[in-house]
PDB file of C-alpha atoms in Angstrom:
ATOM      1  CA  MET A  26       1.512   7.818 -32.702  1.00 64.00           C
ATOM      2  CA  LEU A  27       4.297  10.410 -32.518  1.00 78.00           C
ATOM      3  CA  ARG A  28       6.840  10.846 -30.032  1.00 78.00           C
ATOM      4  CA  ASN A  29       5.108  13.985 -28.545  1.00 80.00           C
ATOM      5  CA  GLU A  30       1.949  12.046 -28.151  1.00 85.00           C
ATOM      6  CA  PHE A  31       3.708   9.221 -26.338  1.00 83.00           C
ATOM      7  CA  ILE A  32       5.383  11.534 -24.042  1.00 83.00           C
ATOM      8  CA  ASP A  33       2.084  13.359 -23.228  1.00 85.00           C
ATOM      9  CA  LYS A  34       0.370  10.101 -22.610  1.00 85.00           C
ATOM     10  CA  LEU A  35       3.328   8.984 -20.287  1.00 82.00           C
ATOM     11  CA  ARG A  36       3.323  12.195 -18.396  1.00 84.00           C
ATOM     12  CA  ASP A  37      -0.526  12.121 -17.941  1.00 83.00           C
ATOM     13  CA  GLY A  38      -0.489   8.432 -16.779  1.00 80.00           C
ATOM     14  CA  LEU A  39       2.188   9.121 -14.166  1.00 80.00           C
ATOM     15  CA  LYS A  40       0.751  12.337 -12.795  1.00 81.00           C
ATOM     16  CA  MET A  41      -0.091  10.393  -9.505  1.00 79.00           C
ATOM     17  CA  LEU A  42       3.491   9.880  -8.694  1.00 81.00           C
ATOM     18  CA  PRO A  43       6.053  12.497  -7.346  1.00 81.00           C
ATOM     19  CA  GLN A  44       7.141  15.106  -9.780  1.00 86.00           C
ATOM     20  CA  GLU A  45      10.886  14.197  -9.547  1.00 86.00           C
ATOM     21  CA  ASP A  46       9.858  10.537 -10.746  1.00 83.00           C
ATOM     22  CA  ILE A  47       7.656  11.761 -13.595  1.00 84.00           C
ATOM     23  CA  ASP A  48      10.664  13.940 -14.769  1.00 86.00           C
ATOM     24  CA  SER A  49      12.999  11.069 -14.540  1.00 86.00           C
ATOM     25  CA  ALA A  50      10.854   8.736 -16.595  1.00 85.00           C
ATOM     26  CA  VAL A  51      10.058  11.320 -19.203  1.00 85.00           C
ATOM     27  CA  SER A  52      13.686  12.324 -19.587  1.00 87.00           C
ATOM     28  CA  TYR A  53      14.685   8.660 -19.964  1.00 86.00           C
ATOM     29  CA  TYR A  54      12.264   8.128 -22.868  1.00 84.00           C
ATOM     30  CA  GLU A  55      13.061  11.494 -24.418  1.00 85.00           C
ATOM     31  CA  GLU A  56      16.843  10.377 -24.401  1.00 86.00           C
ATOM     32  CA  TYR A  57      15.764   7.107 -25.941  1.00 81.00           C
ATOM     33  CA  PHE A  58      14.077   8.878 -28.836  1.00 81.00           C
ATOM     34  CA  ASP A  59      17.004  11.258 -29.148  1.00 83.00           C
ATOM     35  CA  GLU A  60      19.532   8.356 -29.499  1.00 82.00           C
ATOM     36  CA  ALA A  61      17.074   6.487 -32.118  1.00 78.00           C
ATOM     37  CA  GLY A  62      16.959   9.730 -34.045  1.00 79.00           C
ATOM     38  CA  ALA A  63      14.056  11.358 -36.093  1.00 77.00           C
ATOM     39  CA  GLU A  64      14.264   8.746 -38.884  1.00 80.00           C
ATOM     40  CA  ASN A  65      13.826   5.798 -36.390  1.00 78.00           C
ATOM     41  CA  GLU A  66      11.134   7.389 -34.316  1.00 80.00           C
ATOM     42  CA  GLN A  67       8.425   5.091 -35.374  1.00 82.00           C
ATOM     43  CA  SER A  68      10.583   2.046 -34.948  1.00 82.00           C
ATOM     44  CA  ALA A  69      11.391   3.201 -31.445  1.00 80.00           C
ATOM     45  CA  LEU A  70       7.815   3.665 -30.685  1.00 81.00           C
ATOM     46  CA  ASN A  71       7.036   0.046 -31.757  1.00 82.00           C
ATOM     47  CA  GLU A  72      10.043  -1.239 -29.690  1.00 83.00           C
ATOM     48  CA  ILE A  73       8.796   0.666 -26.594  1.00 81.00           C
ATOM     49  CA  GLY A  74       5.118  -0.431 -26.941  1.00 79.00           C
ATOM     50  CA  ASP A  75       1.828   0.963 -25.563  1.00 79.00           C
ATOM     51  CA  PRO A  76       2.368   4.112 -23.353  1.00 79.00           C
ATOM     52  CA  SER A  77      -0.268   2.576 -20.868  1.00 77.00           C
ATOM     53  CA  ALA A  78       1.820  -0.602 -20.509  1.00 77.00           C
ATOM     54  CA  VAL A  79       4.758   1.562 -19.867  1.00 80.00           C
ATOM     55  CA  VAL A  80       2.876   3.543 -17.269  1.00 78.00           C
ATOM     56  CA  SER A  81       1.907   0.466 -15.507  1.00 75.00           C
ATOM     57  CA  LYS A  82       5.355  -0.946 -15.379  1.00 78.00           C
ATOM     58  CA  ILE A  83       6.807   2.423 -13.947  1.00 80.00           C
ATOM     59  CA  ILE A  84       4.116   2.547 -11.236  1.00 78.00           C
ATOM     60  CA  GLY A  85       4.664  -0.910 -10.342  1.00 75.00           C
ATOM     61  CA  GLU A  86       8.438  -0.487 -10.010  1.00 77.00           C
ATOM     62  CA  TYR A  87       7.852   2.746  -8.083  1.00 78.00           C
ATOM     63  CA  SER A  88       5.568   0.940  -5.772  1.00 75.00           C
ATOM     64  CA  LEU A  89       7.940  -1.923  -5.202  1.00 73.00           C
ATOM     65  CA  LYS A  90      10.790   0.483  -4.526  1.00 77.00           C
ATOM     66  CA  GLU A  91       8.756   2.463  -2.051  1.00 75.00           C
ATOM     67  CA  ILE A  92       7.681  -0.778  -0.189  1.00 71.00           C
ATOM     68  CA  GLU A  93      11.364  -1.903   0.024  1.00 72.00           C
ATOM     69  CA  SER A  94      12.373   1.428   1.337  1.00 72.00           C
ATOM     70  CA  GLU A  95       9.461   1.662   3.805  1.00 66.00           C
ATOM     71  CA  LYS A  96      10.523  -1.714   5.237  1.00 63.00           C
ATOM     72  CA  SER A  97      14.033  -0.531   5.802  1.00 62.00           C
ATOM     73  CA  ASP A  98      12.798   2.691   7.417  1.00 60.00           C
ATOM     74  CA  GLU A  99      10.095   1.767   9.933  1.00 56.00           C
ATOM     75  CA  LYS A 100       9.943   5.200  11.272  1.00 52.00           C
ATOM     76  CA  LYS A 101       8.288   6.599   8.084  1.00 50.00           C
ATOM     77  CA  PRO A 102       4.732   7.732   8.395  1.00 46.00           C
ATOM     78  CA  ASN A 103       2.097   5.093   7.909  1.00 50.00           C
ATOM     79  CA  ASP A 104      -0.022   7.138   5.574  1.00 53.00           C
ATOM     80  CA  SER A 105       2.523   6.320   2.841  1.00 61.00           C
ATOM     81  CA  SER A 106       1.475   2.651   2.745  1.00 60.00           C
ATOM     82  CA  ILE A 107      -2.247   3.591   2.228  1.00 61.00           C
ATOM     83  CA  LYS A 108      -1.341   6.341  -0.424  1.00 64.00           C
ATOM     84  CA  LEU A 109       0.760   3.557  -2.114  1.00 64.00           C
ATOM     85  CA  LEU A 110      -1.974   1.073  -2.204  1.00 64.00           C
ATOM     86  CA  TRP A 111      -4.390   3.627  -3.638  1.00 61.00           C
ATOM     87  CA  ILE A 112      -1.780   4.471  -6.415  1.00 67.00           C
ATOM     88  CA  VAL A 113      -1.408   0.893  -7.367  1.00 64.00           C
ATOM     89  CA  LEU A 114      -5.121   0.069  -7.338  1.00 60.00           C
ATOM     90  CA  ILE A 115      -5.882   3.093  -9.543  1.00 62.00           C
ATOM     91  CA  ALA A 116      -3.113   2.037 -11.938  1.00 64.00           C
ATOM     92  CA  LEU A 117      -4.364  -1.437 -12.084  1.00 59.00           C
ATOM     93  CA  LEU A 118      -7.853  -0.110 -12.909  1.00 55.00           C
ATOM     94  CA  LEU A 119      -6.456   2.244 -15.634  1.00 58.00           C
ATOM     95  CA  SER A 120      -4.059  -0.388 -17.153  1.00 58.00           C
ATOM     96  CA  PRO A 121      -4.943  -1.740 -20.533  1.00 56.00           C
ATOM     97  CA  ILE A 122      -6.412  -5.078 -19.351  1.00 51.00           C
ATOM     98  CA  ALA A 123      -9.739  -6.260 -20.716  1.00 45.00           C
ATOM     99  CA  PHE A 124     -12.292  -4.253 -18.964  1.00 53.00           C
ATOM    100  CA  PRO A 125     -14.527  -7.179 -17.649  1.00 62.00           C
ATOM    101  CA  LEU A 126     -11.373  -9.068 -16.416  1.00 59.00           C
ATOM    102  CA  ALA A 127     -10.312  -5.857 -14.720  1.00 60.00           C
ATOM    103  CA  ILE A 128     -13.762  -5.341 -12.988  1.00 69.00           C
ATOM    104  CA  ALA A 129     -14.024  -9.143 -11.825  1.00 71.00           C
ATOM    105  CA  SER A 130     -10.350  -9.037 -10.583  1.00 66.00           C
ATOM    106  CA  PHE A 131     -11.028  -5.701  -8.698  1.00 70.00           C
ATOM    107  CA  ALA A 132     -14.342  -7.049  -7.218  1.00 78.00           C
ATOM    108  CA  VAL A 133     -12.653 -10.308  -5.959  1.00 78.00           C
ATOM    109  CA  ALA A 134      -9.634  -8.287  -4.632  1.00 73.00           C
ATOM    110  CA  PHE A 135     -11.937  -5.838  -2.986  1.00 79.00           C
ATOM    111  CA  ALA A 136     -14.151  -8.628  -1.182  1.00 86.00           C
ATOM    112  CA  PHE A 137     -10.942 -10.145   0.099  1.00 81.00           C
ATOM    113  CA  VAL A 138      -9.485  -6.946   1.424  1.00 78.00           C
ATOM    114  CA  ALA A 139     -12.870  -6.019   2.989  1.00 85.00           C
ATOM    115  CA  ALA A 140     -13.151  -9.555   4.868  1.00 87.00           C
ATOM    116  CA  THR A 141      -9.517  -9.161   5.883  1.00 82.00           C
ATOM    117  CA  PHE A 142      -9.842  -5.734   7.323  1.00 82.00           C
ATOM    118  CA  ALA A 143     -13.029  -6.585   8.832  1.00 88.00           C
ATOM    119  CA  LEU A 144     -11.415  -9.481  10.643  1.00 87.00           C
ATOM    120  CA  LEU A 145      -8.442  -7.307  11.604  1.00 84.00           C
ATOM    121  CA  PHE A 146     -10.644  -4.577  12.865  1.00 86.00           C
ATOM    122  CA  ALA A 147     -12.664  -6.996  15.052  1.00 89.00           C
ATOM    123  CA  PHE A 148      -9.122  -8.178  16.399  1.00 86.00           C
ATOM    124  CA  PHE A 149      -8.016  -4.697  17.068  1.00 86.00           C
ATOM    125  CA  MET A 150     -11.447  -3.809  18.861  1.00 91.00           C
ATOM    126  CA  VAL A 151     -11.075  -6.909  21.075  1.00 92.00           C
ATOM    127  CA  GLY A 152      -7.626  -5.428  22.160  1.00 91.00           C
ATOM    128  CA  VAL A 153      -9.374  -2.069  22.867  1.00 92.00           C
ATOM    129  CA  ALA A 154     -12.194  -3.689  24.703  1.00 93.00           C
ATOM    130  CA  LEU A 155      -9.783  -5.849  26.788  1.00 93.00           C
ATOM    131  CA  SER A 156      -7.816  -2.764  27.632  1.00 92.00           C
ATOM    132  CA  VAL A 157     -10.709  -0.647  28.648  1.00 93.00           C
ATOM    133  CA  ALA A 158     -12.094  -3.743  30.879  1.00 93.00           C
ATOM    134  CA  GLY A 159      -8.643  -3.909  32.436  1.00 92.00           C
ATOM    135  CA  ILE A 160      -8.673  -0.332  33.324  1.00 92.00           C
ATOM    136  CA  ALA A 161     -12.156  -0.470  34.660  1.00 92.00           C
ATOM    137  CA  THR A 162     -11.221  -3.513  36.770  1.00 91.00           C
ATOM    138  CA  LEU A 163      -8.120  -1.840  37.954  1.00 90.00           C
ATOM    139  CA  VAL A 164     -10.340   1.116  39.223  1.00 89.00           C
ATOM    140  CA  ALA A 165     -12.764  -1.383  40.868  1.00 88.00           C
ATOM    141  CA  THR A 166      -9.842  -3.083  42.489  1.00 89.00           C
ATOM    142  CA  PHE A 167      -8.884   0.007  44.538  1.00 86.00           C
ATOM    143  CA  ALA A 168     -12.660   0.129  45.627  1.00 84.00           C
ATOM    144  CA  THR A 169     -12.486  -3.537  47.078  1.00 87.00           C
ATOM    145  CA  LEU A 170      -9.009  -3.173  48.463  1.00 83.00           C
ATOM    146  CA  PHE A 171     -10.268  -1.966  51.920  1.00 83.00           C
ATOM    147  CA  VAL A 172     -13.231  -4.374  51.860  1.00 87.00           C
ATOM    148  CA  HIS A 173     -11.550  -7.772  51.079  1.00 87.00           C
ATOM    149  CA  LEU A 174      -7.826  -7.920  50.447  1.00 87.00           C
ATOM    150  CA  PRO A 175      -7.774 -11.438  48.644  1.00 90.00           C
ATOM    151  CA  THR A 176     -10.465 -10.253  46.268  1.00 89.00           C
ATOM    152  CA  ALA A 177      -8.520  -7.034  45.611  1.00 88.00           C
ATOM    153  CA  ILE A 178      -5.322  -8.834  44.814  1.00 91.00           C
ATOM    154  CA  PHE A 179      -7.316 -11.318  42.431  1.00 92.00           C
ATOM    155  CA  MET A 180      -8.858  -8.359  40.711  1.00 91.00           C
ATOM    156  CA  LEU A 181      -5.577  -6.632  40.402  1.00 91.00           C
ATOM    157  CA  GLY A 182      -3.987  -9.838  38.677  1.00 92.00           C
ATOM    158  CA  ALA A 183      -7.025 -10.132  36.507  1.00 92.00           C
ATOM    159  CA  SER A 184      -7.032  -6.308  35.543  1.00 92.00           C
ATOM    160  CA  LEU A 185      -3.334  -6.448  34.685  1.00 92.00           C
ATOM    161  CA  LEU A 186      -3.735  -9.511  32.693  1.00 93.00           C
ATOM    162  CA  MET A 187      -6.586  -8.031  30.814  1.00 93.00           C
ATOM    163  CA  LEU A 188      -4.675  -4.872  30.116  1.00 93.00           C
ATOM    164  CA  CYS A 189      -1.576  -6.671  28.959  1.00 93.00           C
ATOM    165  CA  VAL A 190      -3.490  -9.061  26.581  1.00 93.00           C
ATOM    166  CA  GLY A 191      -5.601  -6.012  25.368  1.00 92.00           C
ATOM    167  CA  ILE A 192      -2.399  -3.895  24.504  1.00 93.00           C
ATOM    168  CA  ALA A 193      -0.802  -7.093  22.861  1.00 92.00           C
ATOM    169  CA  PHE A 194      -3.896  -7.429  20.561  1.00 91.00           C
ATOM    170  CA  ILE A 195      -3.670  -3.771  19.654  1.00 89.00           C
ATOM    171  CA  LEU A 196      -0.050  -3.969  18.825  1.00 90.00           C
ATOM    172  CA  VAL A 197      -0.378  -7.268  16.875  1.00 89.00           C
ATOM    173  CA  GLY A 198      -3.453  -6.017  15.065  1.00 85.00           C
ATOM    174  CA  TRP A 199      -1.729  -2.700  14.032  1.00 85.00           C
ATOM    175  CA  TRP A 200       1.427  -4.677  12.818  1.00 86.00           C
ATOM    176  CA  VAL A 201      -0.695  -7.157  10.965  1.00 84.00           C
ATOM    177  CA  ILE A 202      -2.859  -4.380   9.243  1.00 81.00           C
ATOM    178  CA  ARG A 203       0.460  -2.585   8.090  1.00 81.00           C
ATOM    179  CA  SER A 204       1.784  -6.017   6.687  1.00 82.00           C
ATOM    180  CA  VAL A 205      -1.366  -6.808   4.799  1.00 80.00           C
ATOM    181  CA  ILE A 206      -1.281  -3.241   3.389  1.00 80.00           C
ATOM    182  CA  ARG A 207       2.234  -3.932   2.262  1.00 80.00           C
ATOM    183  CA  LEU A 208       1.395  -7.401   0.887  1.00 81.00           C
ATOM    184  CA  ILE A 209      -1.661  -6.138  -1.195  1.00 77.00           C
ATOM    185  CA  THR A 210       0.458  -3.311  -2.500  1.00 78.00           C
ATOM    186  CA  LYS A 211       3.244  -5.433  -3.363  1.00 78.00           C
ATOM    187  CA  VAL A 212       1.115  -8.092  -5.242  1.00 76.00           C
ATOM    188  CA  CYS A 213      -0.680  -5.237  -7.131  1.00 72.00           C
ATOM    189  CA  ALA A 214       2.664  -3.630  -8.030  1.00 73.00           C
ATOM    190  CA  ASN A 215       4.056  -6.944  -9.405  1.00 73.00           C
ATOM    191  CA  LEU A 216       0.899  -7.224 -11.617  1.00 69.00           C
ATOM    192  CA  LEU A 217       1.538  -3.777 -12.834  1.00 67.00           C
ATOM    193  CA  VAL A 218       5.358  -4.619 -13.680  1.00 68.00           C
ATOM    194  CA  ARG A 219       4.330  -7.873 -15.222  1.00 66.00           C
ATOM    195  CA  ARG A 220       1.584  -6.237 -17.339  1.00 58.00           C
ATOM    196  CA  GLY A 221       4.147  -3.424 -18.396  1.00 53.00           C
ATOM    197  CA  ALA A 222       6.783  -6.036 -19.425  1.00 52.00           C
ATOM    198  CA  LYS A 223       4.452  -7.543 -21.905  1.00 50.00           C
TER     199      LYS A 223
END
């Protein structure tokens, strides 16, 4: 393999990252080759290793950096967590691991993620159902207000309780979903970094 082939494979493997990060990585390795000199190009290539392992490591490090910056800046859009998860999963599938092992790992991870998200979705929907029931009971409270005051007071308390518990379920569910996405992304990014370090 030649220097230009390595740089082309590096650039191609990093195409899912922002352009500035691609340019930074490419310029780092171009400087590395420049310092090694043309006569030591092959030894520099041997020292750097497989371009796909380098790509895995760079994507893993990028993902870990993004997770940390997202934690410190909670006002960031939530789409970045999901986008980052997809980048890491695609990089894991494309990394130079034995293909059957990659498929088995991906299947187990997918089953775990699907089960977790199904459970979290159910938790979230319980919150929505409780909120809707609380609002419906609140409306019914006003209808019974003039019929029987003690029943109206009881219904008002029950409706407010359902509404508060429902909103709490929704907020906790949303927070847990975001935390699980971050955790999965972090685990996958660490796998990429470890794979790239070998």
